[in-house]
Amino acid sequence: MRSAVAAPVPQVSLKLPVRLRHVLGATLLALLFWQGVPRAKAAWRLQSLATDFADYALCMVGPTGPTLLRDNAPEFWSAVRRRLVSSPADSRPFQLCAALSQNITSRVEVRRAHDALAREFVEYGADGADRAANGRQGELGLNDLEVNTHPLAELAKAAYPFVRTGYTMLVNPSLSAVEAMHPTDLPLAKVGQGLPASRVLYRSVQPLGAGSYLLALGSGNNLSAFKTTDSGVSWQEASVRDPKVEAMGGRCFGEDAQHYFMLGLDDSRQNMKVASVAATGLQRTTQLPRGLTKVVAVACDDSALVAALLPATANGNESAALFVCPQGEDCRAMPAPVWGEGLTLRAPLDVQRTQGATIVAISRHGLVRTASSRDNGKSWTPFIVAFDRVSNAALRVQVDEPNRLLVLGKRVLLYAGAPRPGLTYPVLISDDLGASWRSP
């Protein structure tokens, strides 16, 4: 009997509609697309943001801005501060840069900070600084501008490998960028010493030779004298028994000692009066407005006396009133320089008079500003920064804020009197009636 033979089993082949390698390829492409599109978008955004960043820096401080903000942020913000404090109080120095600041930071509050008035910043030394000094929190400051390289760094990281070299080479301004003038350096002072801090009615100077001057302060038993041989940088006490000093004491005069002014109280002892004296004798005695007997500062030249006065009951927050008393004429109110809306000429302040010009210096929070008038207050130059404590931080002095003016010939001295002999203080000079200041 023959054995049965099993029939062969047919081979069945399964054919997939899509090859596995195609699936893997599609998955890889999807992964690349999923990872690549956001990175490509980040690279595109980085190009745009780097340009905005450069345009912003150019708008804030001028040609050096993009490089400084990218590589040396402290120096950039130092330049921004110089621009701020040198701006008019009621200007908006950063307003043209506000939209760019929001583009970079995506924060509307940063834009608002860039839209603010100069005097609203604490660094400006105005009312905002007063409030901050009194403990109020949240006052506007340069820190609120908050533009930095962090958004660029984050985008550069997100844009890899489309951007392999970081963002530094991409920081280039556009052709239409607004360019600010580079802020000028603020004056640097020199170390001086020898002059006292006490304020007196009379300050009279007599030249003695090249760079040498004799200064008489006060009158009567309060008379003191000082001498300089280096154009006012350092002073030494002089004898009050010197006939020249005795002739200068108790008088306010300019270059011509034959024309001078004297101040005193009327018979009621409540009101100030001014006597103008010429070579021919007493010309006129006139009275200042009643009730203004607290003298802030007095200065004279050959043509007029200028006084800054406060009410006798002043508590330190009132604005000083200016008066001019021309030789042989009645005293009259003198329009004061306008610093900014609501910003008054509060003490400490000083005035000086030379060559027919009146110079006013005001001191607030480490900043000393000056303005001048050549027409008895009808018009004033804008206030400029004569001294900035921050810019002079490297100056080693015991008294750090010069708020006194003194005329030495054709030159005006800005200094800080010392409460004790030997203490040092900053000194600056002006050769153009307070329009600019420099180290002696």
Coordinates of C-alpha atoms in Angstrom, one line a residue:
M1 CA 0.0 0.0 0.0
R2 CA 1.4 3.3 -1.0
S3 CA 1.9 6.0 1.6
A4 CA 0.1 9.4 1.1
V5 CA 2.3 12.4 0.2
A6 CA 1.3 15.7 1.9
A7 CA 0.4 18.5 -0.5
P8 CA 2.8 21.4 -0.5
V9 CA 1.6 24.4 1.5
P10 CA 1.3 27.5 -0.7
Q11 CA 3.5 30.5 0.3
V12 CA 1.6 33.7 1.1
S13 CA 3.5 37.0 0.9
L14 CA 2.1 40.1 2.6
K15 CA 2.7 43.3 0.7
L16 CA 2.3 46.4 2.9
P17 CA 0.9 49.4 1.1
V18 CA 3.8 51.6 2.4
R19 CA 7.4 50.6 2.9
L20 CA 8.8 50.9 6.4
R21 CA 11.6 53.1 5.3
H22 CA 9.1 55.5 3.9
V23 CA 7.4 55.6 7.2
L24 CA 10.6 56.2 9.0
G25 CA 11.5 58.9 6.4
A26 CA 8.2 60.6 6.8
T27 CA 8.5 60.5 10.6
L28 CA 11.9 62.0 10.4
L29 CA 10.7 64.8 8.0
A30 CA 7.8 65.5 10.4
L31 CA 10.2 65.7 13.3
L32 CA 12.5 68.0 11.4
F33 CA 9.5 70.1 10.4
W34 CA 8.3 70.2 13.9
Q35 CA 11.7 71.2 15.3
G36 CA 12.8 73.3 12.3
V37 CA 9.9 75.6 11.7
P38 CA 10.0 77.2 15.1
R39 CA 13.8 77.5 14.9
A40 CA 13.5 79.1 11.5
K41 CA 11.0 81.5 12.8
A42 CA 13.2 82.3 15.7
A43 CA 16.1 83.0 13.3
W44 CA 13.9 85.3 11.3
R45 CA 12.7 87.1 14.5
L46 CA 16.2 87.4 15.7
Q47 CA 17.3 89.2 12.5
S48 CA 14.4 91.7 13.0
L49 CA 14.9 92.1 16.8
A50 CA 18.7 92.6 16.4
T51 CA 18.0 95.5 14.1
D52 CA 15.5 97.0 16.5
F53 CA 18.0 96.6 19.3
A54 CA 20.6 98.5 17.3
D55 CA 18.1 101.2 16.3
Y56 CA 17.1 101.6 19.9
A57 CA 20.6 102.0 21.1
L58 CA 21.4 104.5 18.4
C59 CA 18.2 106.4 19.3
M60 CA 19.2 106.5 23.0
V61 CA 22.9 107.6 22.9
G62 CA 24.0 108.0 19.3
P63 CA 26.7 106.3 17.2
T64 CA 28.4 104.3 20.0
G65 CA 25.0 103.1 21.4
P66 CA 24.7 99.7 19.6
T67 CA 28.1 98.5 20.5
L68 CA 27.8 99.8 24.1
L69 CA 24.4 98.2 24.8
R70 CA 25.6 94.9 23.3
D71 CA 29.0 94.7 24.9
N72 CA 29.2 97.2 27.8
A73 CA 25.8 97.8 29.3
P74 CA 27.0 99.9 32.4
E75 CA 28.7 102.4 30.1
F76 CA 25.6 102.6 27.9
W77 CA 23.4 103.4 30.8
S78 CA 25.9 105.9 32.1
A79 CA 25.6 107.7 28.8
V80 CA 21.8 107.5 29.0
R81 CA 22.0 109.1 32.5
R82 CA 24.1 111.9 31.1
R83 CA 21.6 112.5 28.4
L84 CA 18.8 112.5 30.9
V85 CA 20.2 114.9 33.5
S86 CA 21.3 117.3 30.7
S87 CA 17.8 117.4 29.2
P88 CA 15.2 120.2 29.9
A89 CA 13.0 119.2 32.9
D90 CA 9.8 119.2 30.9
S91 CA 11.2 117.3 27.8
R92 CA 10.6 113.7 27.0
P93 CA 14.2 112.7 26.0
F94 CA 13.5 109.0 25.2
Q95 CA 10.1 109.3 23.6
L96 CA 11.3 108.6 20.0
C97 CA 12.8 105.3 21.3
A98 CA 9.6 104.2 23.1
A99 CA 8.1 102.0 20.3
L100 CA 11.4 100.2 19.8
S101 CA 11.7 99.5 23.5
Q102 CA 8.3 97.8 23.5
N103 CA 9.3 95.8 20.4
I104 CA 12.3 94.5 22.2
T105 CA 10.8 93.8 25.6
S106 CA 7.2 93.1 24.7
R107 CA 6.2 95.2 27.8
V108 CA 4.0 98.2 27.6
E109 CA 5.2 99.5 30.9
V110 CA 8.7 99.8 29.5
R111 CA 7.3 101.9 26.7
R112 CA 5.5 104.2 29.3
A113 CA 8.8 104.7 31.1
H114 CA 10.4 105.9 27.8
D115 CA 7.5 108.3 27.3
A116 CA 8.1 110.0 30.7
L117 CA 9.2 113.5 31.3
A118 CA 12.9 114.0 32.3
R119 CA 12.0 115.5 35.7
E120 CA 9.9 112.4 36.6
F121 CA 13.1 110.2 36.8
V122 CA 14.7 109.9 40.2
E123 CA 18.1 110.4 38.6
Y124 CA 17.1 113.9 37.4
G125 CA 17.2 115.2 41.0
A126 CA 13.7 116.9 40.9
D127 CA 10.5 116.1 42.7
G128 CA 10.7 112.3 42.1
A129 CA 14.1 112.3 43.8
D130 CA 12.5 114.3 46.7
R131 CA 9.8 111.7 47.1
A132 CA 12.2 108.8 46.9
A133 CA 14.4 110.5 49.5
N134 CA 11.4 110.7 51.8
G135 CA 10.8 106.9 51.6
R136 CA 8.2 106.7 48.8
Q137 CA 8.5 103.5 46.8
G138 CA 8.0 102.9 43.1
E139 CA 9.4 106.2 41.8
L140 CA 10.4 106.1 38.2
G141 CA 14.1 105.4 37.5
L142 CA 16.4 104.4 34.7
N143 CA 16.1 100.7 35.8
D144 CA 12.5 100.9 34.6
L145 CA 13.7 101.3 31.0
E146 CA 14.8 97.6 31.2
V147 CA 16.2 97.0 27.7
N148 CA 19.0 94.5 27.5
T149 CA 20.4 91.6 25.5
H150 CA 18.4 88.8 27.1
P151 CA 15.7 88.6 24.3
L152 CA 18.5 88.4 21.7
A153 CA 20.3 85.6 23.6
E154 CA 17.1 83.6 24.0
L155 CA 16.2 83.9 20.3
A156 CA 19.8 83.0 19.3
K157 CA 19.5 79.8 21.4
A158 CA 16.1 79.0 20.0
A159 CA 17.3 79.6 16.4
Y160 CA 20.1 77.0 16.4
P161 CA 21.3 75.6 13.9
F162 CA 20.0 78.4 11.6
V163 CA 22.0 80.8 13.7
R164 CA 25.3 79.3 14.8
T165 CA 27.3 82.4 15.7
G166 CA 25.0 84.0 18.2
Y167 CA 23.4 87.5 17.9
T168 CA 26.4 89.8 18.2
M169 CA 27.1 90.1 14.5
L170 CA 23.5 90.8 13.8
V171 CA 23.3 94.0 15.8
N172 CA 23.3 96.5 13.0
P173 CA 21.1 99.6 12.7
S174 CA 18.7 100.1 9.8
L175 CA 19.3 102.9 7.3
S176 CA 16.2 104.8 8.6
A177 CA 17.2 104.7 12.3
V178 CA 16.9 107.8 14.4
E179 CA 20.3 108.8 15.7
A180 CA 20.7 110.8 18.9
M181 CA 23.6 113.1 19.6
H182 CA 26.2 111.3 21.8
P183 CA 25.8 112.7 25.3
T184 CA 28.7 115.0 26.2
D185 CA 30.8 114.2 29.3
L186 CA 29.8 116.3 32.3
P187 CA 32.4 118.6 33.9
L188 CA 35.0 117.1 36.1
A189 CA 35.9 119.1 39.2
K190 CA 39.3 119.7 40.9
V191 CA 40.0 119.4 44.6
G192 CA 39.9 122.7 46.4
Q193 CA 40.1 123.8 50.0
G194 CA 40.2 126.9 52.3
L195 CA 36.8 128.6 52.0
P196 CA 34.3 128.4 54.8
A197 CA 30.8 127.0 54.6
S198 CA 29.1 129.9 56.4
R199 CA 26.9 132.2 54.2
V200 CA 27.3 136.0 54.6
L201 CA 25.7 139.1 53.2
Y202 CA 29.0 140.5 51.8
R203 CA 31.5 138.8 49.5
S204 CA 34.0 141.3 48.0
V205 CA 37.0 140.3 45.9
Q206 CA 40.0 142.4 44.9
P207 CA 42.7 141.2 42.4
L208 CA 46.3 141.2 43.6
G209 CA 48.1 139.9 40.5
A210 CA 48.1 137.0 38.1
G211 CA 45.9 134.3 39.7
S212 CA 46.0 136.1 43.1
Y213 CA 42.9 137.5 44.8
L214 CA 41.9 138.8 48.2
L215 CA 38.4 137.9 49.5
A216 CA 36.6 139.6 52.3
L217 CA 33.6 137.9 53.8
G218 CA 31.1 139.5 56.2
S219 CA 31.4 142.8 58.1
G220 CA 32.3 144.1 61.6
N221 CA 33.1 141.5 64.2
N222 CA 32.1 138.8 61.6
L223 CA 34.6 139.9 59.0
S224 CA 37.0 137.3 57.7
A225 CA 39.5 137.3 54.9
F226 CA 41.2 134.8 52.5
K227 CA 43.8 134.9 49.9
T228 CA 44.5 132.6 46.8
T229 CA 47.5 132.5 44.5
D230 CA 46.2 129.7 42.2
S231 CA 43.0 131.3 40.8
G232 CA 40.7 130.2 43.6
V233 CA 41.5 126.5 43.9
S234 CA 43.1 126.8 47.4
W235 CA 42.8 129.6 49.9
Q236 CA 44.6 130.6 53.0
E237 CA 43.4 132.9 55.8
A238 CA 44.5 136.5 55.6
S239 CA 44.6 139.3 58.2
V240 CA 41.4 141.2 58.8
R241 CA 43.6 144.1 59.9
D242 CA 44.9 144.6 56.3
P243 CA 43.7 148.0 55.2
K244 CA 42.5 146.5 51.9
V245 CA 40.3 144.0 53.9
E246 CA 39.0 146.7 56.2
A247 CA 38.0 148.8 53.1
M248 CA 36.2 145.8 51.6
G249 CA 34.3 144.6 54.7
G250 CA 30.7 145.4 54.9
R251 CA 30.4 146.3 51.3
C252 CA 29.2 144.6 48.1
F253 CA 31.0 145.7 45.0
G254 CA 32.3 144.5 41.7
E255 CA 35.5 145.5 39.9
D256 CA 35.2 149.2 40.7
A257 CA 35.4 149.6 44.5
Q258 CA 34.2 153.2 44.1
H259 CA 30.6 151.9 43.4
Y260 CA 29.2 149.6 46.0
F261 CA 26.1 148.6 47.9
M262 CA 25.2 148.1 51.6
L263 CA 22.3 146.3 53.1
G264 CA 20.5 146.8 56.4
L265 CA 17.2 146.8 58.2
D266 CA 14.8 149.7 58.4
D267 CA 13.7 151.2 61.7
S268 CA 11.2 148.5 62.3
R269 CA 13.9 145.9 62.0
Q270 CA 11.6 143.8 59.8
N271 CA 12.3 145.0 56.3
M272 CA 15.5 145.1 54.2
K273 CA 16.8 148.2 52.7
V274 CA 19.6 148.8 50.1
A275 CA 21.9 151.8 49.8
S276 CA 23.8 152.3 46.6
V277 CA 27.0 154.4 46.9
A278 CA 29.1 156.0 44.1
A279 CA 32.3 157.9 44.1
T280 CA 30.4 161.1 44.7
G281 CA 28.7 159.6 47.7
L282 CA 25.3 158.1 48.6
Q283 CA 23.1 157.9 45.6
R284 CA 19.9 156.3 46.8
T285 CA 18.4 154.2 49.6
T286 CA 15.6 151.9 48.6
Q287 CA 13.6 149.2 50.3
L288 CA 13.0 145.6 49.4
P289 CA 9.4 144.3 49.6
R290 CA 8.1 144.0 53.1
G291 CA 8.3 140.7 54.9
L292 CA 11.3 139.3 52.9
T293 CA 14.1 139.4 55.4
K294 CA 15.6 136.0 55.1
V295 CA 18.5 136.5 52.8
V296 CA 19.6 133.4 50.7
A297 CA 22.3 135.2 48.7
V298 CA 23.4 138.6 47.6
A299 CA 25.8 139.6 44.8
C300 CA 26.9 142.8 43.1
D301 CA 28.8 144.2 40.2
D302 CA 29.4 147.9 39.3
S303 CA 25.9 148.3 37.9
A304 CA 23.5 146.5 40.3
L305 CA 22.9 144.4 43.3
V306 CA 20.9 141.1 43.0
A307 CA 19.4 139.4 46.0
A308 CA 17.6 136.1 46.6
L309 CA 15.2 136.4 49.5
L310 CA 12.7 134.4 51.4
P311 CA 9.9 135.3 53.9
A312 CA 11.2 135.5 57.5
T313 CA 8.8 132.6 58.3
A314 CA 10.1 130.4 55.5
N315 CA 10.5 126.7 56.5
G316 CA 12.7 125.6 53.6
N317 CA 10.2 124.6 51.0
E318 CA 9.3 128.0 49.6
S319 CA 10.7 129.4 46.3
A320 CA 13.2 132.2 46.6
A321 CA 12.3 135.6 45.1
L322 CA 14.9 137.5 43.1
F323 CA 15.3 141.3 43.2
V324 CA 17.6 143.6 41.3
C325 CA 18.7 147.0 42.6
P326 CA 20.4 149.1 39.9
Q327 CA 22.8 151.8 41.0
G328 CA 20.8 154.9 41.9
E329 CA 17.4 153.2 41.3
D330 CA 14.7 151.5 43.2
C331 CA 14.8 147.7 43.8
R332 CA 12.4 145.7 41.7
A333 CA 11.4 142.1 41.3
M334 CA 13.5 140.1 38.9
P335 CA 11.9 137.3 36.9
A336 CA 13.4 134.0 38.0
P337 CA 14.7 131.4 35.6
V338 CA 12.3 128.6 34.8
W339 CA 13.7 125.1 35.6
G340 CA 10.5 123.2 34.9
E341 CA 6.8 123.2 35.6
G342 CA 6.3 123.2 39.4
L343 CA 10.1 123.2 40.0
T344 CA 11.1 126.2 42.1
L345 CA 14.3 128.0 43.2
R346 CA 14.5 126.4 46.6
A347 CA 17.6 126.6 48.8
P348 CA 20.3 125.7 48.6
L349 CA 21.0 128.1 45.8
D350 CA 23.4 131.0 45.1
V351 CA 23.5 134.0 42.8
Q352 CA 26.4 136.0 41.4
R353 CA 26.6 139.2 39.4
T354 CA 29.4 140.1 37.0
Q355 CA 29.7 142.2 33.8
G356 CA 26.0 143.0 33.9
A357 CA 25.0 139.3 34.0
T358 CA 23.3 137.4 36.8
I359 CA 24.1 133.8 37.4
V360 CA 22.0 131.4 39.5
A361 CA 23.1 128.0 40.8
I362 CA 20.6 125.5 42.2
S363 CA 21.6 122.3 44.0
R364 CA 19.4 119.2 44.2
H365 CA 20.4 115.6 45.0
G366 CA 24.0 115.8 43.9
L367 CA 23.3 117.8 40.7
V368 CA 24.2 121.5 40.5
R369 CA 22.6 123.4 37.6
T370 CA 23.2 127.0 36.5
A371 CA 21.4 129.6 34.4
S372 CA 22.3 133.2 33.5
S373 CA 20.6 136.4 32.4
R374 CA 22.2 139.4 30.8
D375 CA 19.0 141.6 30.8
N376 CA 18.0 141.5 34.5
G377 CA 15.8 138.5 34.2
K378 CA 13.9 139.3 31.0
S379 CA 15.4 136.2 29.5
W380 CA 17.4 133.3 30.9
T381 CA 19.6 130.7 29.4
P382 CA 18.4 127.1 29.9
F383 CA 19.7 125.4 33.0
I384 CA 22.8 123.3 32.4
V385 CA 24.5 120.7 34.6
A386 CA 27.6 122.3 36.1
F387 CA 28.4 119.5 38.5
D388 CA 27.2 115.9 38.9
R389 CA 28.2 113.9 41.9
V390 CA 28.0 110.6 40.0
S391 CA 30.3 111.7 37.3
N392 CA 32.8 113.0 39.9
A393 CA 32.6 109.8 42.1
A394 CA 36.3 109.3 41.8
L395 CA 37.0 112.7 43.3
R396 CA 38.2 112.3 46.9
V397 CA 36.8 115.2 48.9
Q398 CA 35.2 115.7 52.3
V399 CA 32.4 118.0 51.0
D400 CA 31.0 116.6 47.8
E401 CA 28.5 119.2 46.4
P402 CA 29.6 122.6 45.2
N403 CA 26.8 125.1 45.6
R404 CA 28.5 128.4 46.0
L405 CA 29.4 131.0 43.3
L406 CA 32.3 133.5 43.5
V407 CA 33.4 136.0 40.9
L408 CA 37.2 136.2 40.4
G409 CA 37.9 138.9 37.7
K410 CA 36.4 137.6 34.5
R411 CA 36.0 134.1 35.8
V412 CA 33.2 132.5 37.9
L413 CA 34.1 130.0 40.6
L414 CA 31.8 127.2 41.6
Y415 CA 32.8 125.6 44.9
A416 CA 31.6 124.0 48.2
G417 CA 32.6 125.7 51.4
A418 CA 33.9 123.5 54.2
P419 CA 32.6 123.5 57.7
R420 CA 36.2 123.2 59.1
P421 CA 39.5 124.4 57.8
G422 CA 41.5 121.9 55.8
L423 CA 38.5 120.0 54.5
T424 CA 38.5 119.5 50.7
Y425 CA 35.7 120.2 48.2
P426 CA 35.0 120.2 44.5
V427 CA 35.9 123.3 42.4
L428 CA 34.9 124.2 38.9
I429 CA 35.3 127.4 36.8
S430 CA 33.5 129.2 34.0
D431 CA 35.0 131.7 31.6
D432 CA 31.7 132.5 29.8
L433 CA 29.4 133.7 32.6
G434 CA 28.2 130.2 33.5
A435 CA 27.4 129.0 30.0
S436 CA 29.9 126.1 30.5
W437 CA 32.1 124.8 33.3
R438 CA 35.4 123.0 33.4
S439 CA 38.2 122.0 35.8
P440 CA 40.5 124.9 36.8

